[in-house]
Amino acid sequence: MFYALAAGKVTIPGARVDHVLEPIETLNRRARAAELEVTAVSAATYALVADRYRLLDAGASMGEGYGPVLVAREPLPVAALPERVVAIPGSHTTAALLLRMYLPDEPPLIEVPFDQIPRVVLEGQADVGLLIHEGQLTHPTLGLVTVLDLGKAWFRDTGLPLPLGVNVVRRDLGEAVHRAVAEALRASIAWARAHADEALEHALAFGRGIDRETCRRFVAMYVNRWTESLGEVGRAALARLYAEAHRRGLLPAVPPLDPI
């Protein structure tokens, strides 16, 4: 999504782009302090920072029938999960919010960097791991089995794509900057889709050892039609996520959906 902006192939008039690469939970925490002007955040975190950040229409990561998965060393019944230690990639991730929605009897949780969760489960430091990013695809090769696919469960229950990540711009920057950032992000995504091999080469450097075809498959899963624009379906998916989480007492309020 961001390669063309980071490489200067797409620019924002009057602005310099510094590309900050950090795990999503780190970005979630920085957003809660409003440190960055423009940032990716978990969809769950947007609900907590909507007073300071505005949603960008472009750049969302949504999965249709797929998403975070709970994995273990051996098959486990879902009913046993509240008694097992679960490694999560951060308490402000959408994956963690979904876990609380689908397991109201919350299990013991430990926070672990997302890319270390498979190792933590394999070594027995946790019984179950909540996987995001490419771990959704690669965990069978490590000998881990799926216990609960939260993406499938969400699609079964709602018929909507699952909003996992969104991009936001700080509200205090004003409408003109909001529009300039939104246009540049949409142009960056379009550039990457038109020059997929070059953009993929850039993304592969951050793939934590995965091969090119796995990287291509993963990118195709989450850079899709809702990435270019939320549209009615994307906005409905976000509204459903926030309404359900609020109804269950997991979010203090439903945030505004005023994407630019």
XYZ file of C-alpha atoms in Angstrom:
260
model
C 0.000 0.000 0.000
C 2.690 2.484 0.996
C 5.600 1.625 -1.287
C 4.915 4.329 -3.865
C 4.724 6.960 -1.110
C 7.861 5.686 0.628
C 9.781 5.580 -2.669
C 8.649 9.027 -3.794
C 6.715 7.716 -6.798
C 3.612 9.365 -5.323
C 3.947 12.607 -3.370
C 1.819 14.816 -1.147
C 2.220 18.462 -2.212
C 3.985 20.489 0.474
C 4.692 17.464 2.670
C 7.614 15.143 3.364
C 6.808 11.480 3.923
C 8.771 9.594 6.575
C 7.990 5.881 6.406
C 7.704 4.485 9.964
C 7.817 0.682 10.085
C 6.613 -0.785 13.369
C 4.366 -3.668 14.494
C 0.678 -2.822 14.420
C 0.331 -2.920 18.214
C 3.132 -0.344 18.523
C 1.289 1.863 16.032
C -1.924 1.349 17.996
C -0.241 2.638 21.144
C 1.327 5.586 19.332
C -2.070 6.479 17.901
C -3.540 6.580 21.394
C -0.975 9.304 22.114
C -1.688 10.968 18.706
C 2.039 10.880 17.905
C 1.833 10.295 14.143
C 0.041 12.459 11.597
C -0.983 9.508 9.427
C -0.892 5.904 10.572
C -2.203 2.420 10.107
C -4.096 1.143 13.152
C -6.170 -1.868 14.032
C -9.849 -1.326 13.293
C -10.460 -1.944 16.995
C -8.102 0.888 17.937
C -9.844 3.404 15.663
C -12.801 3.211 18.051
C -10.507 4.463 20.826
C -8.844 7.296 18.877
C -11.689 8.566 16.686
C -11.774 11.872 18.573
C -8.227 12.589 17.332
C -8.074 10.682 14.046
C -10.279 10.552 10.973
C -10.761 7.369 8.988
C -9.272 7.249 5.486
C -11.509 5.653 2.874
C -8.520 3.971 1.199
C -6.118 1.530 2.784
C -8.344 -0.784 4.817
C -7.385 -4.434 5.308
C -10.480 -6.634 5.182
C -10.789 -10.376 4.844
C -13.764 -12.083 3.221
C -14.197 -15.377 5.035
C -10.693 -15.346 6.486
C -8.817 -13.541 9.220
C -7.029 -14.188 12.524
C -6.816 -17.809 13.637
C -6.366 -19.510 16.977
C -3.827 -22.320 16.712
C -2.407 -24.972 19.015
C 0.052 -27.842 18.960
C -2.816 -30.341 18.780
C -6.572 -30.198 18.159
C -8.559 -28.607 20.999
C -12.309 -28.134 21.417
C -13.345 -24.484 21.512
C -15.069 -25.194 24.846
C -11.647 -25.867 26.388
C -10.146 -22.499 25.390
C -11.166 -20.506 28.505
C -8.911 -22.803 30.524
C -5.884 -22.468 28.234
C -3.240 -19.733 28.111
C -3.589 -17.767 24.875
C -0.794 -15.681 23.347
C -2.189 -12.570 21.642
C -0.423 -10.005 19.431
C -1.629 -7.040 21.508
C -4.682 -6.063 23.509
C -5.622 -3.259 21.087
C -5.627 -5.402 17.936
C -8.836 -6.317 16.155
C -7.860 -9.961 16.601
C -7.937 -9.524 20.392
C -11.311 -7.787 20.177
C -12.708 -10.680 18.130
C -11.321 -13.163 20.634
C -13.286 -11.424 23.380
C -16.398 -11.387 21.214
C -16.269 -15.092 20.428
C -14.956 -16.256 23.818
C -16.951 -14.309 26.403
C -15.322 -16.442 29.125
C -11.942 -14.860 28.541
C -8.969 -17.205 28.873
C -5.684 -16.202 30.519
C -3.866 -13.963 28.025
C -0.224 -13.096 27.471
C 0.925 -10.439 25.013
C 3.644 -11.550 22.624
C 5.095 -9.869 19.505
C 2.980 -11.194 16.639
C 5.856 -12.874 14.830
C 6.940 -14.743 17.973
C 3.567 -16.321 18.738
C 4.136 -19.578 16.777
C 7.415 -20.164 18.640
C 5.808 -19.424 22.009
C 3.089 -21.996 21.324
C 5.480 -24.617 19.970
C 7.716 -24.222 23.033
C 4.762 -24.574 25.392
C 4.889 -21.076 26.889
C 1.272 -20.726 25.745
C -1.302 -23.365 24.911
C -2.907 -21.427 22.066
C -1.756 -18.601 19.799
C -3.782 -15.904 18.056
C -2.159 -15.432 14.658
C -2.323 -12.382 12.416
C -0.364 -11.438 9.280
C 1.237 -14.235 7.257
C 1.043 -16.688 10.166
C -2.526 -17.288 9.028
C -1.046 -19.020 5.974
C 2.185 -20.512 7.262
C 1.232 -22.091 10.595
C 0.479 -25.608 9.177
C 4.068 -25.845 7.934
C 5.215 -25.334 11.543
C 3.080 -28.182 12.846
C 0.336 -26.007 14.341
C -3.362 -26.760 13.862
C -6.308 -24.397 13.674
C -8.578 -24.386 16.715
C -10.854 -21.502 15.703
C -10.839 -19.413 12.517
C -12.242 -16.039 13.584
C -12.519 -14.823 9.994
C -14.749 -17.735 9.049
C -16.817 -17.314 12.214
C -17.366 -13.605 11.493
C -18.382 -14.252 7.878
C -20.722 -17.052 8.953
C -22.441 -14.755 11.433
C -22.556 -11.530 9.395
C -22.017 -12.255 5.710
C -19.675 -9.243 5.731
C -15.938 -8.860 5.247
C -13.934 -8.646 8.452
C -12.315 -5.224 9.032
C -8.890 -5.768 10.560
C -6.799 -2.679 9.812
C -7.524 0.867 8.675
C -5.537 4.004 7.947
C -6.246 7.267 9.723
C -5.189 10.918 9.560
C -5.065 13.260 12.523
C -8.154 15.472 12.712
C -6.253 18.628 13.701
C -4.561 18.752 10.284
C -7.758 20.022 8.652
C -9.862 19.171 5.628
C -7.365 20.239 2.939
C -4.611 18.018 4.333
C -7.093 15.181 4.871
C -8.014 15.295 1.189
C -4.396 15.498 0.035
C -3.420 12.487 2.160
C -6.465 10.513 1.035
C -5.726 11.186 -2.637
C -2.053 10.250 -2.223
C -2.821 7.008 -0.404
C -5.339 5.980 -3.045
C -2.769 6.833 -5.749
C -0.095 4.794 -3.928
C -2.366 1.753 -3.803
C -3.247 2.150 -7.483
C 0.449 2.476 -8.385
C 1.282 -0.705 -6.496
C -1.479 -2.667 -8.170
C -0.276 -1.452 -11.568
C 3.368 -2.341 -10.732
C 2.713 -5.372 -8.578
C 6.104 -7.077 -8.978
C 8.096 -4.013 -7.915
C 5.817 -3.305 -4.969
C 5.894 -6.973 -3.970
C 9.699 -6.947 -3.999
C 9.566 -4.118 -1.455
C 6.969 -5.932 0.681
C 8.935 -9.195 0.592
C 11.707 -7.596 2.652
C 9.276 -7.409 5.567
C 7.822 -10.896 5.162
C 9.894 -12.585 7.884
C 11.336 -15.291 5.651
C 8.298 -16.216 3.573
C 8.728 -17.040 -0.100
C 7.571 -14.791 -2.919
C 4.405 -16.747 -3.758
C 3.260 -16.862 -0.137
C 3.867 -13.133 0.071
C 1.925 -12.575 -3.153
C -0.948 -14.691 -1.854
C -1.030 -12.848 1.473
C -0.960 -9.418 -0.191
C -3.799 -10.458 -2.499
C -5.870 -11.451 0.530
C -5.716 -8.022 2.137
C -5.084 -5.565 -0.694
C -8.467 -5.982 -2.347
C -11.493 -3.998 -3.477
C -12.138 -2.644 0.032
C -8.552 -1.403 0.153
C -9.178 0.949 -2.751
C -12.421 2.200 -1.192
C -14.544 1.043 1.738
C -17.773 1.466 -0.207
C -21.118 0.668 1.354
C -20.134 -2.894 2.253
C -16.889 -1.851 3.935
C -18.627 0.831 5.984
C -21.351 -1.650 6.925
C -18.699 -4.129 8.087
C -17.051 -1.513 10.308
C -20.421 -0.407 11.685
C -21.329 -4.015 12.498
C -18.009 -4.666 14.238
C -18.340 -1.578 16.431
C -22.026 -2.109 17.168
C -21.475 -5.726 18.210
C -18.466 -4.887 20.358
C -20.316 -1.992 22.011
C -23.380 -4.146 22.648
C -21.173 -6.676 24.436
C -19.543 -3.978 26.549
C -16.165 -4.302 24.814
C -16.067 -0.752 23.420
C -17.148 2.384 25.288
C -18.883 3.864 22.225
C -19.477 3.383 18.521
C -17.050 5.717 16.707
C -18.035 8.075 13.873
C -17.691 6.707 10.367
C -16.840 9.813 8.342
C -14.141 8.496 6.003
C -12.277 10.862 3.726
